[in-house]
PDB file of C-alpha atoms in Angstrom:
ATOM      1  CA  MET J1050      17.696  12.403  21.027  1.00  0.00           C
ATOM      2  CA  THR J1051      15.945  15.651  20.141  1.00  0.00           C
ATOM      3  CA  ALA J1052      16.920  15.142  16.500  1.00  0.00           C
ATOM      4  CA  LEU J1053      15.636  11.549  16.550  1.00  0.00           C
ATOM      5  CA  LEU J1054      12.339  12.705  18.057  1.00  0.00           C
ATOM      6  CA  ALA J1055      12.019  15.412  15.389  1.00  0.00           C
ATOM      7  CA  ILE J1056      12.714  12.852  12.640  1.00  0.00           C
ATOM      8  CA  CYS J1057      10.162  10.421  14.102  1.00  0.00           C
ATOM      9  CA  ASN J1058       7.448  13.037  14.375  1.00  0.00           C
ATOM     10  CA  GLY J1059       8.285  14.603  10.995  1.00  0.00           C
ATOM     11  CA  LEU J1060       8.230  11.243   9.239  1.00  0.00           C
ATOM     12  CA  GLY J1061       4.969  10.525  11.034  1.00  0.00           C
ATOM     13  CA  LEU J1062       3.419  13.673   9.572  1.00  0.00           C
ATOM     14  CA  ILE J1063       4.680  12.832   6.062  1.00  0.00           C
ATOM     15  CA  ASN J1064       3.435   9.246   6.310  1.00  0.00           C
ATOM     16  CA  GLY J1065       0.106  10.421   7.708  1.00  0.00           C
ATOM     17  CA  ALA J1066      -0.431  12.744   4.732  1.00  0.00           C
ATOM     18  CA  LEU J1067       0.734  10.200   2.120  1.00  0.00           C
ATOM     19  CA  LEU J1068      -1.355   7.412   3.600  1.00  0.00           C
ATOM     20  CA  ALA J1069      -4.443   9.618   3.870  1.00  0.00           C
ATOM     21  CA  LEU J1070      -4.125  10.429   0.164  1.00  0.00           C
ATOM     22  CA  GLY J1071      -3.553   6.727  -0.549  1.00  0.00           C
ATOM     23  CA  ARG J1072      -6.692   5.775   1.384  1.00  0.00           C
ATOM     24  CA  TRP J1073      -8.801   8.211  -0.660  1.00  0.00           C
ATOM     25  CA  ILE J1074      -7.406   7.000  -3.969  1.00  0.00           C
ATOM     26  CA  GLY J1075      -7.653   3.369  -2.809  1.00  0.00           C
ATOM     27  CA  ALA J1076     -11.287   3.864  -1.793  1.00  0.00           C
ATOM     28  CA  ALA J1077     -12.013   5.408  -5.204  1.00  0.00           C
ATOM     29  CA  CYS J1078     -10.385   2.371  -6.846  1.00  0.00           C
ATOM     30  CA  LEU J1079     -12.595   0.059  -4.765  1.00  0.00           C
ATOM     31  CA  GLY J1080     -15.695   2.021  -5.706  1.00  0.00           C
ATOM     32  CA  LEU J1081     -14.804   1.934  -9.399  1.00  0.00           C
ATOM     33  CA  MET J1082     -14.072  -1.784  -9.126  1.00  0.00           C
ATOM     34  CA  VAL J1083     -17.574  -2.418  -7.770  1.00  0.00           C
ATOM     35  CA  VAL J1084     -19.092  -0.350 -10.601  1.00  0.00           C
ATOM     36  CA  VAL J1085     -17.070  -2.267 -13.213  1.00  0.00           C
ATOM     37  CA  ILE J1086     -18.080  -5.641 -11.751  1.00  0.00           C
ATOM     38  CA  LEU J1087     -21.761  -4.669 -11.618  1.00  0.00           C
ATOM     39  CA  LEU J1088     -21.553  -3.434 -15.210  1.00  0.00           C
ATOM     40  CA  GLN J1089     -20.127  -6.788 -16.280  1.00  0.00           C
ATOM     41  CA  VAL J1090     -22.851  -8.653 -14.362  1.00  0.00           C
ATOM     42  CA  PHE J1091     -25.480  -6.614 -16.199  1.00  0.00           C
ATOM     43  CA  PHE J1092     -23.938  -7.173 -19.619  1.00  0.00           C
ATOM     44  CA  ARG J1093     -23.216 -10.857 -19.045  1.00  0.00           C
ATOM     45  CA  TYR J1094     -26.419 -12.005 -17.357  1.00  0.00           C
ATOM     46  CA  VAL J1095     -29.048  -9.502 -18.470  1.00  0.00           C
ATOM     47  CA  LEU J1096     -27.908  -8.738 -22.026  1.00  0.00           C
ATOM     48  CA  ASN J1097     -26.041 -12.049 -22.497  1.00  0.00           C
ATOM     49  CA  ASN J1098     -23.140 -10.135 -24.060  1.00  0.00           C
ATOM     50  CA  ALA J1099     -20.090 -10.039 -21.758  1.00  0.00           C
ATOM     51  CA  LEU J1100     -17.675  -7.163 -22.221  1.00  0.00           C
ATOM     52  CA  PRO J1101     -13.998  -8.045 -22.831  1.00  0.00           C
ATOM     53  CA  TRP J1102     -12.371  -5.551 -20.418  1.00  0.00           C
ATOM     54  CA  PRO J1103     -14.072  -5.541 -16.950  1.00  0.00           C
ATOM     55  CA  GLU J1104     -12.092  -8.437 -15.448  1.00  0.00           C
ATOM     56  CA  GLU J1105      -8.807  -6.790 -16.366  1.00  0.00           C
ATOM     57  CA  ALA J1106     -10.011  -3.389 -15.160  1.00  0.00           C
ATOM     58  CA  SER J1107     -11.102  -4.951 -11.854  1.00  0.00           C
ATOM     59  CA  ARG J1108      -7.680  -6.548 -11.355  1.00  0.00           C
ATOM     60  CA  PHE J1109      -5.980  -3.242 -12.147  1.00  0.00           C
ATOM     61  CA  LEU J1110      -8.140  -1.360  -9.618  1.00  0.00           C
ATOM     62  CA  MET J1111      -7.789  -4.088  -6.981  1.00  0.00           C
ATOM     63  CA  LEU J1112      -3.985  -4.036  -7.211  1.00  0.00           C
ATOM     64  CA  TRP J1113      -3.873  -0.265  -6.847  1.00  0.00           C
ATOM     65  CA  SER J1114      -6.331  -0.213  -3.940  1.00  0.00           C
ATOM     66  CA  THR J1115      -4.254  -2.868  -2.152  1.00  0.00           C
ATOM     67  CA  GLY J1116      -0.980  -1.084  -2.839  1.00  0.00           C
ATOM     68  CA  LEU J1117      -2.351   2.203  -1.515  1.00  0.00           C
ATOM     69  CA  MET J1118      -4.260   0.892   1.510  1.00  0.00           C
ATOM     70  CA  ALA J1119      -1.976  -1.880   2.844  1.00  0.00           C
ATOM     71  CA  PRO J1120       0.558   0.622   4.284  1.00  0.00           C
ATOM     72  CA  THR J1121      -2.191   2.148   6.452  1.00  0.00           C
ATOM     73  CA  ALA J1122      -3.100  -1.302   7.769  1.00  0.00           C
ATOM     74  CA  PHE J1123       0.583  -1.957   8.505  1.00  0.00           C
ATOM     75  CA  ARG J1124       0.972   1.370  10.308  1.00  0.00           C
ATOM     76  CA  ARG J1125      -2.212   1.010  12.346  1.00  0.00           C
ATOM     77  CA  GLY J1126      -1.838  -2.640  13.256  1.00  0.00           C
ATOM     78  CA  GLY J1127      -3.723  -5.838  13.404  1.00  0.00           C
ATOM     79  CA  PHE J1128      -0.975  -8.459  13.601  1.00  0.00           C
ATOM     80  CA  VAL J1129      -2.814 -10.299  16.360  1.00  0.00           C
ATOM     81  CA  ALA J1130      -0.355 -13.139  17.061  1.00  0.00           C
ATOM     82  CA  ILE J1131       2.668 -10.816  17.201  1.00  0.00           C
ATOM     83  CA  ASP J1132       0.791  -8.204  19.226  1.00  0.00           C
ATOM     84  CA  MET J1133      -0.257 -10.808  21.793  1.00  0.00           C
ATOM     85  CA  VAL J1134       3.347 -11.879  22.347  1.00  0.00           C
ATOM     86  CA  ILE J1135       4.561  -8.275  22.490  1.00  0.00           C
ATOM     87  CA  ARG J1136       1.922  -7.311  25.069  1.00  0.00           C
ATOM     88  CA  MET J1137       2.897 -10.207  27.359  1.00  0.00           C
ATOM     89  CA  LEU J1138       6.520  -9.041  27.547  1.00  0.00           C
ATOM     90  CA  PRO J1139       7.932  -6.295  29.769  1.00  0.00           C
ATOM     91  CA  ARG J1140       7.936  -2.903  28.005  1.00  0.00           C
ATOM     92  CA  MET J1141      11.700  -2.727  27.402  1.00  0.00           C
ATOM     93  CA  VAL J1142      11.872  -6.297  26.056  1.00  0.00           C
ATOM     94  CA  ALA J1143       8.790  -5.739  23.899  1.00  0.00           C
ATOM     95  CA  THR J1144      10.213  -2.516  22.475  1.00  0.00           C
ATOM     96  CA  GLY J1145      13.570  -4.195  21.764  1.00  0.00           C
ATOM     97  CA  LEU J1146      11.785  -7.053  19.996  1.00  0.00           C
ATOM     98  CA  SER J1147       9.805  -4.498  17.995  1.00  0.00           C
ATOM     99  CA  VAL J1148      13.014  -2.771  16.886  1.00  0.00           C
ATOM    100  CA  PHE J1149      14.414  -6.125  15.748  1.00  0.00           C
ATOM    101  CA  LEU J1150      11.216  -7.068  13.885  1.00  0.00           C
ATOM    102  CA  MET J1151      11.109  -3.680  12.172  1.00  0.00           C
ATOM    103  CA  ALA J1152      14.763  -4.041  11.105  1.00  0.00           C
ATOM    104  CA  VAL J1153      13.954  -7.414   9.520  1.00  0.00           C
ATOM    105  CA  THR J1154      10.863  -5.885   7.907  1.00  0.00           C
ATOM    106  CA  ILE J1155      12.935  -3.034   6.433  1.00  0.00           C
ATOM    107  CA  LEU J1156      15.387  -5.545   4.943  1.00  0.00           C
ATOM    108  CA  VAL J1157      12.582  -7.594   3.383  1.00  0.00           C
ATOM    109  CA  LEU J1158      10.858  -4.478   2.025  1.00  0.00           C
ATOM    110  CA  TRP J1159      14.128  -3.168   0.568  1.00  0.00           C
ATOM    111  CA  ILE J1160      14.480  -6.428  -1.374  1.00  0.00           C
ATOM    112  CA  ALA J1161      10.804  -6.220  -2.402  1.00  0.00           C
ATOM    113  CA  LEU J1162      11.381  -2.654  -3.638  1.00  0.00           C
ATOM    114  CA  GLY J1163      14.015  -3.976  -6.050  1.00  0.00           C
ATOM    115  CA  ILE J1164      11.606  -6.675  -7.210  1.00  0.00           C
ATOM    116  CA  GLY J1165       8.879  -4.073  -7.738  1.00  0.00           C
ATOM    117  CA  TRP J1166      11.253  -1.883  -9.752  1.00  0.00           C
ATOM    118  CA  SER J1167      12.246  -4.830 -11.954  1.00  0.00           C
ATOM    119  CA  GLU J1168       8.567  -5.676 -12.537  1.00  0.00           C
ATOM    120  CA  VAL J1169       7.844  -2.128 -13.708  1.00  0.00           C
ATOM    121  CA  THR J1170      10.959  -1.696 -15.853  1.00  0.00           C
ATOM    122  CA  GLY J1171      11.607  -5.313 -16.831  1.00  0.00           C
ATOM    123  CA  LEU J1172      10.291  -7.533 -19.578  1.00  0.00           C
ATOM    124  CA  GLY J1173       6.840  -8.066 -18.041  1.00  0.00           C
ATOM    125  CA  GLY J1174       6.222  -4.333 -17.794  1.00  0.00           C
ATOM    126  CA  ARG J1175       6.885  -3.834 -21.496  1.00  0.00           C
ATOM    127  CA  PHE J1176       3.789  -5.784 -22.540  1.00  0.00           C
ATOM    128  CA  GLU J1177       0.278  -4.398 -22.771  1.00  0.00           C
ATOM    129  CA  THR J1178      -2.943  -5.586 -21.204  1.00  0.00           C
ATOM    130  CA  ASP J1179      -5.138  -7.718 -23.434  1.00  0.00           C
ATOM    131  CA  SER J1180      -8.312  -5.656 -23.439  1.00  0.00           C
ATOM    132  CA  LEU J1181      -7.932  -2.626 -21.187  1.00  0.00           C
ATOM    133  CA  ARG J1182      -7.656   0.608 -23.176  1.00  0.00           C
ATOM    134  CA  VAL J1183      -7.499   4.316 -22.336  1.00  0.00           C
ATOM    135  CA  PRO J1184      -8.066   7.344 -24.577  1.00  0.00           C
ATOM    136  CA  VAL J1185      -4.984   9.261 -25.712  1.00  0.00           C
ATOM    137  CA  SER J1186      -6.724  12.027 -27.620  1.00  0.00           C
ATOM    138  CA  LEU J1187      -9.145  14.682 -26.413  1.00  0.00           C
ATOM    139  CA  ASP J1188     -11.766  13.722 -29.004  1.00  0.00           C
ATOM    140  CA  LEU J1189     -11.613  10.079 -27.775  1.00  0.00           C
ATOM    141  CA  ALA J1190     -10.842   8.921 -31.299  1.00  0.00           C
ATOM    142  CA  THR J1191      -7.495   7.319 -30.427  1.00  0.00           C
ATOM    143  CA  TRP J1192      -7.129   4.690 -27.709  1.00  0.00           C
ATOM    144  CA  MET J1193      -4.134   2.696 -26.525  1.00  0.00           C
ATOM    145  CA  LYS J1194      -3.794  -0.534 -24.596  1.00  0.00           C
ATOM    146  CA  VAL J1195      -2.742   0.017 -20.988  1.00  0.00           C
ATOM    147  CA  PRO J1196       0.884  -1.008 -20.416  1.00  0.00           C
ATOM    148  CA  LYS J1197       1.291  -3.747 -17.802  1.00  0.00           C
ATOM    149  CA  SER J1198       3.932  -1.551 -16.162  1.00  0.00           C
ATOM    150  CA  TRP J1199       1.080   0.701 -14.986  1.00  0.00           C
ATOM    151  CA  MET J1200      -0.413  -2.267 -13.155  1.00  0.00           C
ATOM    152  CA  MET J1201       2.959  -3.414 -11.781  1.00  0.00           C
ATOM    153  CA  ALA J1202       3.616   0.102 -10.478  1.00  0.00           C
ATOM    154  CA  SER J1203       1.040  -0.624  -7.765  1.00  0.00           C
ATOM    155  CA  LEU J1204       3.519  -3.115  -6.273  1.00  0.00           C
ATOM    156  CA  LEU J1205       6.342  -0.578  -6.386  1.00  0.00           C
ATOM    157  CA  VAL J1206       4.282   2.230  -4.839  1.00  0.00           C
ATOM    158  CA  GLY J1207       2.814  -0.058  -2.176  1.00  0.00           C
ATOM    159  CA  VAL J1208       6.202  -1.424  -1.130  1.00  0.00           C
ATOM    160  CA  ALA J1209       7.739   2.070  -1.091  1.00  0.00           C
ATOM    161  CA  LEU J1210       4.977   3.276   1.241  1.00  0.00           C
ATOM    162  CA  LEU J1211       5.366   0.173   3.416  1.00  0.00           C
ATOM    163  CA  LEU J1212       9.098   0.865   3.622  1.00  0.00           C
ATOM    164  CA  LEU J1213       8.494   4.467   4.740  1.00  0.00           C
ATOM    165  CA  VAL J1214       6.114   3.211   7.429  1.00  0.00           C
ATOM    166  CA  ALA J1215       8.578   0.527   8.578  1.00  0.00           C
ATOM    167  CA  VAL J1216      11.367   3.120   8.899  1.00  0.00           C
ATOM    168  CA  GLU J1217       9.060   5.376  10.907  1.00  0.00           C
ATOM    169  CA  LEU J1218       8.034   2.533  13.226  1.00  0.00           C
ATOM    170  CA  ALA J1219      11.630   1.355  13.674  1.00  0.00           C
ATOM    171  CA  LEU J1220      12.767   4.875  14.602  1.00  0.00           C
ATOM    172  CA  ARG J1221       9.818   5.309  16.967  1.00  0.00           C
ATOM    173  CA  ASN J1222      10.684   2.048  18.706  1.00  0.00           C
ATOM    174  CA  LEU J1223      14.351   2.948  18.895  1.00  0.00           C
ATOM    175  CA  TYR J1224      13.443   6.249  20.517  1.00  0.00           C
ATOM    176  CA  ALA J1225      10.987   4.516  22.868  1.00  0.00           C
ATOM    177  CA  LEU J1226      13.650   1.961  23.805  1.00  0.00           C
ATOM    178  CA  ILE J1227      16.078   4.712  24.801  1.00  0.00           C
ATOM    179  CA  ARG J1228      13.808   7.432  26.213  1.00  0.00           C
ATOM    180  CA  GLY J1229      10.340   5.916  26.489  1.00  0.00           C
ATOM    181  CA  PRO J1230       7.304   6.935  24.426  1.00  0.00           C
ATOM    182  CA  GLU J1231       7.056  10.466  25.847  1.00  0.00           C
ATOM    183  CA  GLY J1232       7.120  13.106  23.124  1.00  0.00           C
ATOM    184  CA  LEU J1233       6.142  10.761  20.289  1.00  0.00           C
ATOM    185  CA  ARG J1234       3.024  11.802  18.430  1.00  0.00           C
ATOM    186  CA  ASP J1235       0.273   9.201  18.500  1.00  0.00           C
ATOM    187  CA  ILE J1236      -0.548   7.295  15.348  1.00  0.00           C
ATOM    188  CA  PRO J1237      -4.339   7.499  14.896  1.00  0.00           C
ATOM    189  CA  ASP J1238      -6.243   4.229  15.434  1.00  0.00           C
ATOM    190  CA  THR J1239      -3.054   2.351  16.333  1.00  0.00           C
ATOM    191  CA  VAL J1240      -3.320  -1.152  17.753  1.00  0.00           C
ATOM    192  CA  MET J1241       0.047  -2.467  16.731  1.00  0.00           C
ATOM    193  CA  LEU J1242       3.542  -3.144  17.863  1.00  0.00           C
ATOM    194  CA  GLY J1243       5.975  -0.621  16.547  1.00  0.00           C
ATOM    195  CA  SER J1244       3.908   2.428  17.263  1.00  0.00           C
ATOM    196  CA  GLY J1245       5.545   3.504  20.472  1.00  0.00           C
ATOM    197  CA  ALA J1246       2.021   4.112  21.750  1.00  0.00           C
ATOM    198  CA  GLU J1247       0.774   2.492  24.915  1.00  0.00           C
TER     199      GLU J1247
END
């Protein structure tokens, strides 16, 4: 049990650091997305000359912000209907149900990880975006179209982070089922099943 507690708390620290970095990058993506949309509004409605790339850039940034921020939402909670049922049950039954739900979640995310990998490495990922380009030379003279695999990688990264969180929550619940929540580090701002927090 000491080893399981160490794994739970260690994985919690790793997930906390990864998700904090993801939140910062995701917030930057959201900020850039707003700038790109406002730029397009200006060009389209003020100058009457819409740019060809902002819609694609906005989609790219939105996918990455979702992929990087969704794992934090999953770890912290907010599944109201499930939480309500869990809170009505006795602690041992609720924790057992949480372990079962996390096991199902891990299975689904494992399958989704394979799908994400095939999207990045498969046929769809070999194409390029229509209008989104990035510089590939320091003098900005040479530009290339962004490969769609870069966009699809947001799915792969997001699912991988979700899987890490699901494993952490499953282990926390397993520990809490056997020994209770004592010794488990709190997950900041947690309101969800699967945290082992009261």
